[in-house]
Amino acid sequence: LKSQVMTKTEKKITSKDVLLYYPNIVGYIRVISMLASFCVSKISWKISILLYLLGFVGDVVDGYVARAFNQCSKFGGILDMVTDRVSTCGLLVILSNIYPGFSLYFIMLIVLDIASHWFHVMSVNAHHKSKEALQHRNPILQWYYSVYVLFGYCCVGTEVFYILLYVRANYDSILLEKICFYGCLPACILKQVVNVIQLLSAAEAIAESDCNDKNN
């Protein structure tokens, strides 16, 4: 009996264990890469982009690591989402300095990105991309998150579009120009449409929750 108790005690997970989960360590590396990218953005655009890409690739790696080691956690999910939002916003701030004539557009993209995702996360109880969380939401939103190819194209395409805007300010290439505007811009536009739908759907869900609380 004592040995069983000892075994259970040894297997008890602490907050430190969660903080040091492998996918969360990947997340910390992403944060460091992101901050370093912003710090050197006015010194070396090449190093800045390489560091940003390192953090971007880490966004794919941490999910696989979490599932491989059975280390999915609420903290990891929040760390991942916050890092995604902050890194994109930081890159848009850099672009607003590079393209001052379009600064208002970049600001509006930041506002929409933060508002849409924050409202969405606050309106669900499960993981914000799960079927359970999207069960009673806008059909377009359900379709968007269920078609992984479309979801991947919009998310990756949008980030690549921003990165290529950064690159084209420092390096001329007809090929990159075509990839940027013909391949990635449609993904960015579609992503913003989804963000608007997501924001409105989440706002309605939160208001409906308030109604249920008041009426019960």
PDB file of N, CA, C and O in Angstrom, residues 149-193:
ATOM      1  N   VAL A 149      -6.810  22.523 -44.986  1.00  0.00           N
ATOM      2  CA  VAL A 149      -6.043  23.107 -46.103  1.00  0.00           C
ATOM      3  C   VAL A 149      -6.350  24.598 -46.221  1.00  0.00           C
ATOM      4  O   VAL A 149      -5.447  25.428 -46.382  1.00  0.00           O
ATOM      5  N   LEU A 150      -7.624  24.933 -46.134  1.00  0.00           N
ATOM      6  CA  LEU A 150      -8.034  26.337 -46.205  1.00  0.00           C
ATOM      7  C   LEU A 150      -7.514  27.113 -45.002  1.00  0.00           C
ATOM      8  O   LEU A 150      -6.964  28.214 -45.149  1.00  0.00           O
ATOM      9  N   PHE A 151      -7.664  26.519 -43.825  1.00  0.00           N
ATOM     10  CA  PHE A 151      -7.191  27.151 -42.594  1.00  0.00           C
ATOM     11  C   PHE A 151      -5.680  27.406 -42.657  1.00  0.00           C
ATOM     12  O   PHE A 151      -5.199  28.496 -42.325  1.00  0.00           O
ATOM     13  N   GLY A 152      -4.941  26.393 -43.129  1.00  0.00           N
ATOM     14  CA  GLY A 152      -3.495  26.528 -43.237  1.00  0.00           C
ATOM     15  C   GLY A 152      -3.090  27.573 -44.255  1.00  0.00           C
ATOM     16  O   GLY A 152      -2.173  28.369 -44.019  1.00  0.00           O
ATOM     17  N   TYR A 153      -3.792  27.580 -45.400  1.00  0.00           N
ATOM     18  CA  TYR A 153      -3.481  28.558 -46.448  1.00  0.00           C
ATOM     19  C   TYR A 153      -3.688  29.980 -45.947  1.00  0.00           C
ATOM     20  O   TYR A 153      -2.842  30.862 -46.175  1.00  0.00           O
ATOM     21  N   CYS A 154      -4.791  30.209 -45.248  1.00  0.00           N
ATOM     22  CA  CYS A 154      -5.091  31.556 -44.753  1.00  0.00           C
ATOM     23  C   CYS A 154      -4.080  32.007 -43.691  1.00  0.00           C
ATOM     24  O   CYS A 154      -3.572  33.138 -43.750  1.00  0.00           O
ATOM     25  N   CYS A 155      -3.797  31.137 -42.736  1.00  0.00           N
ATOM     26  CA  CYS A 155      -2.885  31.505 -41.645  1.00  0.00           C
ATOM     27  C   CYS A 155      -1.448  31.672 -42.139  1.00  0.00           C
ATOM     28  O   CYS A 155      -0.810  32.695 -41.884  1.00  0.00           O
ATOM     29  N   VAL A 156      -0.961  30.668 -42.860  1.00  0.00           N
ATOM     30  CA  VAL A 156       0.416  30.713 -43.360  1.00  0.00           C
ATOM     31  C   VAL A 156       0.544  31.783 -44.442  1.00  0.00           C
ATOM     32  O   VAL A 156       1.510  32.561 -44.455  1.00  0.00           O
ATOM     33  N   GLY A 157      -0.441  31.833 -45.331  1.00  0.00           N
ATOM     34  CA  GLY A 157      -0.400  32.813 -46.416  1.00  0.00           C
ATOM     35  C   GLY A 157      -0.377  34.244 -45.914  1.00  0.00           C
ATOM     36  O   GLY A 157       0.333  35.097 -46.463  1.00  0.00           O
ATOM     37  N   THR A 158      -1.141  34.503 -44.859  1.00  0.00           N
ATOM     38  CA  THR A 158      -1.168  35.858 -44.283  1.00  0.00           C
ATOM     39  C   THR A 158       0.185  36.233 -43.701  1.00  0.00           C
ATOM     40  O   THR A 158       0.699  37.334 -43.946  1.00  0.00           O
ATOM     41  N   GLU A 159       0.771  35.308 -42.939  1.00  0.00           N
ATOM     42  CA  GLU A 159       2.081  35.584 -42.343  1.00  0.00           C
ATOM     43  C   GLU A 159       3.151  35.767 -43.416  1.00  0.00           C
ATOM     44  O   GLU A 159       3.991  36.661 -43.323  1.00  0.00           O
ATOM     45  N   VAL A 160       3.109  34.916 -44.432  1.00  0.00           N
ATOM     46  CA  VAL A 160       4.096  35.018 -45.525  1.00  0.00           C
ATOM     47  C   VAL A 160       3.905  36.331 -46.280  1.00  0.00           C
ATOM     48  O   VAL A 160       4.887  36.958 -46.708  1.00  0.00           O
ATOM     49  N   PHE A 161       2.664  36.757 -46.434  1.00  0.00           N
ATOM     50  CA  PHE A 161       2.391  38.037 -47.094  1.00  0.00           C
ATOM     51  C   PHE A 161       3.063  39.179 -46.342  1.00  0.00           C
ATOM     52  O   PHE A 161       3.736  40.034 -46.942  1.00  0.00           O
ATOM     53  N   TYR A 162       2.915  39.200 -45.018  1.00  0.00           N
ATOM     54  CA  TYR A 162       3.543  40.240 -44.201  1.00  0.00           C
ATOM     55  C   TYR A 162       5.071  40.161 -44.288  1.00  0.00           C
ATOM     56  O   TYR A 162       5.759  41.184 -44.404  1.00  0.00           O
ATOM     57  N   ILE A 163       5.587  38.935 -44.244  1.00  0.00           N
ATOM     58  CA  ILE A 163       7.047  38.749 -44.310  1.00  0.00           C
ATOM     59  C   ILE A 163       7.590  39.220 -45.654  1.00  0.00           C
ATOM     60  O   ILE A 163       8.636  39.890 -45.722  1.00  0.00           O
ATOM     61  N   LEU A 164       6.878  38.880 -46.733  1.00  0.00           N
ATOM     62  CA  LEU A 164       7.334  39.289 -48.067  1.00  0.00           C
ATOM     63  C   LEU A 164       7.234  40.802 -48.266  1.00  0.00           C
ATOM     64  O   LEU A 164       8.037  41.387 -49.002  1.00  0.00           O
ATOM     65  N   LEU A 165       6.270  41.443 -47.610  1.00  0.00           N
ATOM     66  CA  LEU A 165       6.217  42.906 -47.646  1.00  0.00           C
ATOM     67  C   LEU A 165       7.468  43.488 -47.003  1.00  0.00           C
ATOM     68  O   LEU A 165       8.012  44.500 -47.468  1.00  0.00           O
ATOM     69  N   TYR A 166       7.915  42.839 -45.954  1.00  0.00           N
ATOM     70  CA  TYR A 166       9.149  43.249 -45.266  1.00  0.00           C
ATOM     71  C   TYR A 166      10.351  43.061 -46.197  1.00  0.00           C
ATOM     72  O   TYR A 166      11.210  43.947 -46.321  1.00  0.00           O
ATOM     73  N   VAL A 167      10.377  41.897 -46.865  1.00  0.00           N
ATOM     74  CA  VAL A 167      11.504  41.578 -47.743  1.00  0.00           C
ATOM     75  C   VAL A 167      11.566  42.539 -48.931  1.00  0.00           C
ATOM     76  O   VAL A 167      12.638  43.047 -49.281  1.00  0.00           O
ATOM     77  N   ARG A 168      10.416  42.804 -49.572  1.00  0.00           N
ATOM     78  CA  ARG A 168      10.403  43.611 -50.799  1.00  0.00           C
ATOM     79  C   ARG A 168      10.817  45.059 -50.554  1.00  0.00           C
ATOM     80  O   ARG A 168      11.208  45.755 -51.502  1.00  0.00           O
ATOM     81  N   ALA A 169      10.762  45.490 -49.299  1.00  0.00           N
ATOM     82  CA  ALA A 169      11.222  46.840 -48.973  1.00  0.00           C
ATOM     83  C   ALA A 169      12.744  46.921 -48.999  1.00  0.00           C
ATOM     84  O   ALA A 169      13.316  48.014 -49.071  1.00  0.00           O
ATOM     85  N   ASN A 170      13.393  45.730 -48.971  1.00  0.00           N
ATOM     86  CA  ASN A 170      14.854  45.697 -48.935  1.00  0.00           C
ATOM     87  C   ASN A 170      15.478  44.930 -50.095  1.00  0.00           C
ATOM     88  O   ASN A 170      16.689  45.021 -50.316  1.00  0.00           O
ATOM     89  N   TYR A 171      14.642  44.180 -50.826  1.00  0.00           N
ATOM     90  CA  TYR A 171      15.185  43.328 -51.880  1.00  0.00           C
ATOM     91  C   TYR A 171      14.184  43.225 -53.025  1.00  0.00           C
ATOM     92  O   TYR A 171      13.029  42.840 -52.820  1.00  0.00           O
ATOM     93  N   ASP A 172      14.623  43.583 -54.226  1.00  0.00           N
ATOM     94  CA  ASP A 172      13.746  43.547 -55.398  1.00  0.00           C
ATOM     95  C   ASP A 172      13.782  42.178 -56.060  1.00  0.00           C
ATOM     96  O   ASP A 172      14.851  41.649 -56.369  1.00  0.00           O
ATOM     97  N   SER A 173      12.595  41.606 -56.261  1.00  0.00           N
ATOM     98  CA  SER A 173      12.492  40.316 -56.933  1.00  0.00           C
ATOM     99  C   SER A 173      11.101  40.209 -57.550  1.00  0.00           C
ATOM    100  O   SER A 173      10.090  40.300 -56.838  1.00  0.00           O
ATOM    101  N   ILE A 174      11.046  40.015 -58.850  1.00  0.00           N
ATOM    102  CA  ILE A 174       9.762  39.889 -59.541  1.00  0.00           C
ATOM    103  C   ILE A 174       9.017  38.644 -59.064  1.00  0.00           C
ATOM    104  O   ILE A 174       7.793  38.664 -58.866  1.00  0.00           O
ATOM    105  N   LEU A 175       9.762  37.555 -58.830  1.00  0.00           N
ATOM    106  CA  LEU A 175       9.152  36.309 -58.375  1.00  0.00           C
ATOM    107  C   LEU A 175       8.506  36.487 -57.003  1.00  0.00           C
ATOM    108  O   LEU A 175       7.345  36.091 -56.798  1.00  0.00           O
ATOM    109  N   LEU A 176       9.262  37.074 -56.072  1.00  0.00           N
ATOM    110  CA  LEU A 176       8.726  37.302 -54.731  1.00  0.00           C
ATOM    111  C   LEU A 176       7.525  38.248 -54.766  1.00  0.00           C
ATOM    112  O   LEU A 176       6.581  38.101 -53.986  1.00  0.00           O
ATOM    113  N   GLU A 177       7.593  39.221 -55.672  1.00  0.00           N
ATOM    114  CA  GLU A 177       6.483  40.173 -55.837  1.00  0.00           C
ATOM    115  C   GLU A 177       5.206  39.433 -56.256  1.00  0.00           C
ATOM    116  O   GLU A 177       4.120  39.698 -55.719  1.00  0.00           O
ATOM    117  N   LYS A 178       5.344  38.507 -57.194  1.00  0.00           N
ATOM    118  CA  LYS A 178       4.186  37.740 -57.661  1.00  0.00           C
ATOM    119  C   LYS A 178       3.646  36.816 -56.568  1.00  0.00           C
ATOM    120  O   LYS A 178       2.428  36.684 -56.382  1.00  0.00           O
ATOM    121  N   ILE A 179       4.570  36.164 -55.849  1.00  0.00           N
ATOM    122  CA  ILE A 179       4.151  35.286 -54.743  1.00  0.00           C
ATOM    123  C   ILE A 179       3.417  36.084 -53.671  1.00  0.00           C
ATOM    124  O   ILE A 179       2.384  35.655 -53.146  1.00  0.00           O
ATOM    125  N   CYS A 180       3.951  37.269 -53.394  1.00  0.00           N
ATOM    126  CA  CYS A 180       3.395  38.129 -52.357  1.00  0.00           C
ATOM    127  C   CYS A 180       1.965  38.548 -52.682  1.00  0.00           C
ATOM    128  O   CYS A 180       1.050  38.359 -51.865  1.00  0.00           O
ATOM    129  N   PHE A 181       1.776  39.091 -53.886  1.00  0.00           N
ATOM    130  CA  PHE A 181       0.483  39.699 -54.207  1.00  0.00           C
ATOM    131  C   PHE A 181      -0.515  38.750 -54.880  1.00  0.00           C
ATOM    132  O   PHE A 181      -1.724  38.921 -54.717  1.00  0.00           O
ATOM    133  N   TYR A 182      -0.006  37.746 -55.613  1.00  0.00           N
ATOM    134  CA  TYR A 182      -0.924  36.824 -56.279  1.00  0.00           C
ATOM    135  C   TYR A 182      -1.162  35.551 -55.461  1.00  0.00           C
ATOM    136  O   TYR A 182      -2.248  34.966 -55.523  1.00  0.00           O
ATOM    137  N   GLY A 183      -0.146  35.146 -54.708  1.00  0.00           N
ATOM    138  CA  GLY A 183      -0.274  33.920 -53.925  1.00  0.00           C
ATOM    139  C   GLY A 183      -0.740  34.130 -52.499  1.00  0.00           C
ATOM    140  O   GLY A 183      -1.560  33.352 -51.989  1.00  0.00           O
ATOM    141  N   CYS A 184      -0.232  35.195 -51.859  1.00  0.00           N
ATOM    142  CA  CYS A 184      -0.481  35.378 -50.426  1.00  0.00           C
ATOM    143  C   CYS A 184      -1.514  36.449 -50.072  1.00  0.00           C
ATOM    144  O   CYS A 184      -2.188  36.339 -49.050  1.00  0.00           O
ATOM    145  N   LEU A 185      -1.628  37.488 -50.889  1.00  0.00           N
ATOM    146  CA  LEU A 185      -2.603  38.542 -50.592  1.00  0.00           C
ATOM    147  C   LEU A 185      -4.035  38.007 -50.503  1.00  0.00           C
ATOM    148  O   LEU A 185      -4.774  38.409 -49.588  1.00  0.00           O
ATOM    149  N   PRO A 186      -4.462  37.101 -51.415  1.00  0.00           N
ATOM    150  CA  PRO A 186      -5.822  36.546 -51.268  1.00  0.00           C
ATOM    151  C   PRO A 186      -6.034  35.851 -49.931  1.00  0.00           C
ATOM    152  O   PRO A 186      -7.117  35.933 -49.338  1.00  0.00           O
ATOM    153  N   ALA A 187      -4.989  35.169 -49.437  1.00  0.00           N
ATOM    154  CA  ALA A 187      -5.086  34.499 -48.135  1.00  0.00           C
ATOM    155  C   ALA A 187      -5.283  35.514 -47.025  1.00  0.00           C
ATOM    156  O   ALA A 187      -6.085  35.316 -46.097  1.00  0.00           O
ATOM    157  N   CYS A 188      -4.568  36.628 -47.111  1.00  0.00           N
ATOM    158  CA  CYS A 188      -4.673  37.679 -46.105  1.00  0.00           C
ATOM    159  C   CYS A 188      -6.073  38.300 -46.107  1.00  0.00           C
ATOM    160  O   CYS A 188      -6.662  38.529 -45.043  1.00  0.00           O
ATOM    161  N   ILE A 189      -6.594  38.562 -47.290  1.00  0.00           N
ATOM    162  CA  ILE A 189      -7.933  39.156 -47.400  1.00  0.00           C
ATOM    163  C   ILE A 189      -8.988  38.207 -46.828  1.00  0.00           C
ATOM    164  O   ILE A 189      -9.866  38.616 -46.048  1.00  0.00           O
ATOM    165  N   LEU A 190      -8.888  36.936 -47.194  1.00  0.00           N
ATOM    166  CA  LEU A 190      -9.841  35.944 -46.697  1.00  0.00           C
ATOM    167  C   LEU A 190      -9.743  35.803 -45.182  1.00  0.00           C
ATOM    168  O   LEU A 190     -10.766  35.664 -44.490  1.00  0.00           O
ATOM    169  N   LYS A 191      -8.525  35.875 -44.664  1.00  0.00           N
ATOM    170  CA  LYS A 191      -8.317  35.765 -43.208  1.00  0.00           C
ATOM    171  C   LYS A 191      -8.994  36.923 -42.487  1.00  0.00           C
ATOM    172  O   LYS A 191      -9.579  36.744 -41.403  1.00  0.00           O
ATOM    173  N   GLN A 192      -8.957  38.114 -43.045  1.00  0.00           N
ATOM    174  CA  GLN A 192      -9.589  39.279 -42.406  1.00  0.00           C
ATOM    175  C   GLN A 192     -11.117  39.157 -42.450  1.00  0.00           C
ATOM    176  O   GLN A 192     -11.801  39.555 -41.496  1.00  0.00           O
ATOM    177  N   VAL A 193     -11.635  38.592 -43.536  1.00  0.00           N
ATOM    178  CA  VAL A 193     -13.084  38.351 -43.629  1.00  0.00           C
ATOM    179  C   VAL A 193     -13.512  37.376 -42.530  1.00  0.00           C
ATOM    180  O   VAL A 193     -14.517  37.589 -41.831  1.00  0.00           O
TER     181      VAL A 193
END
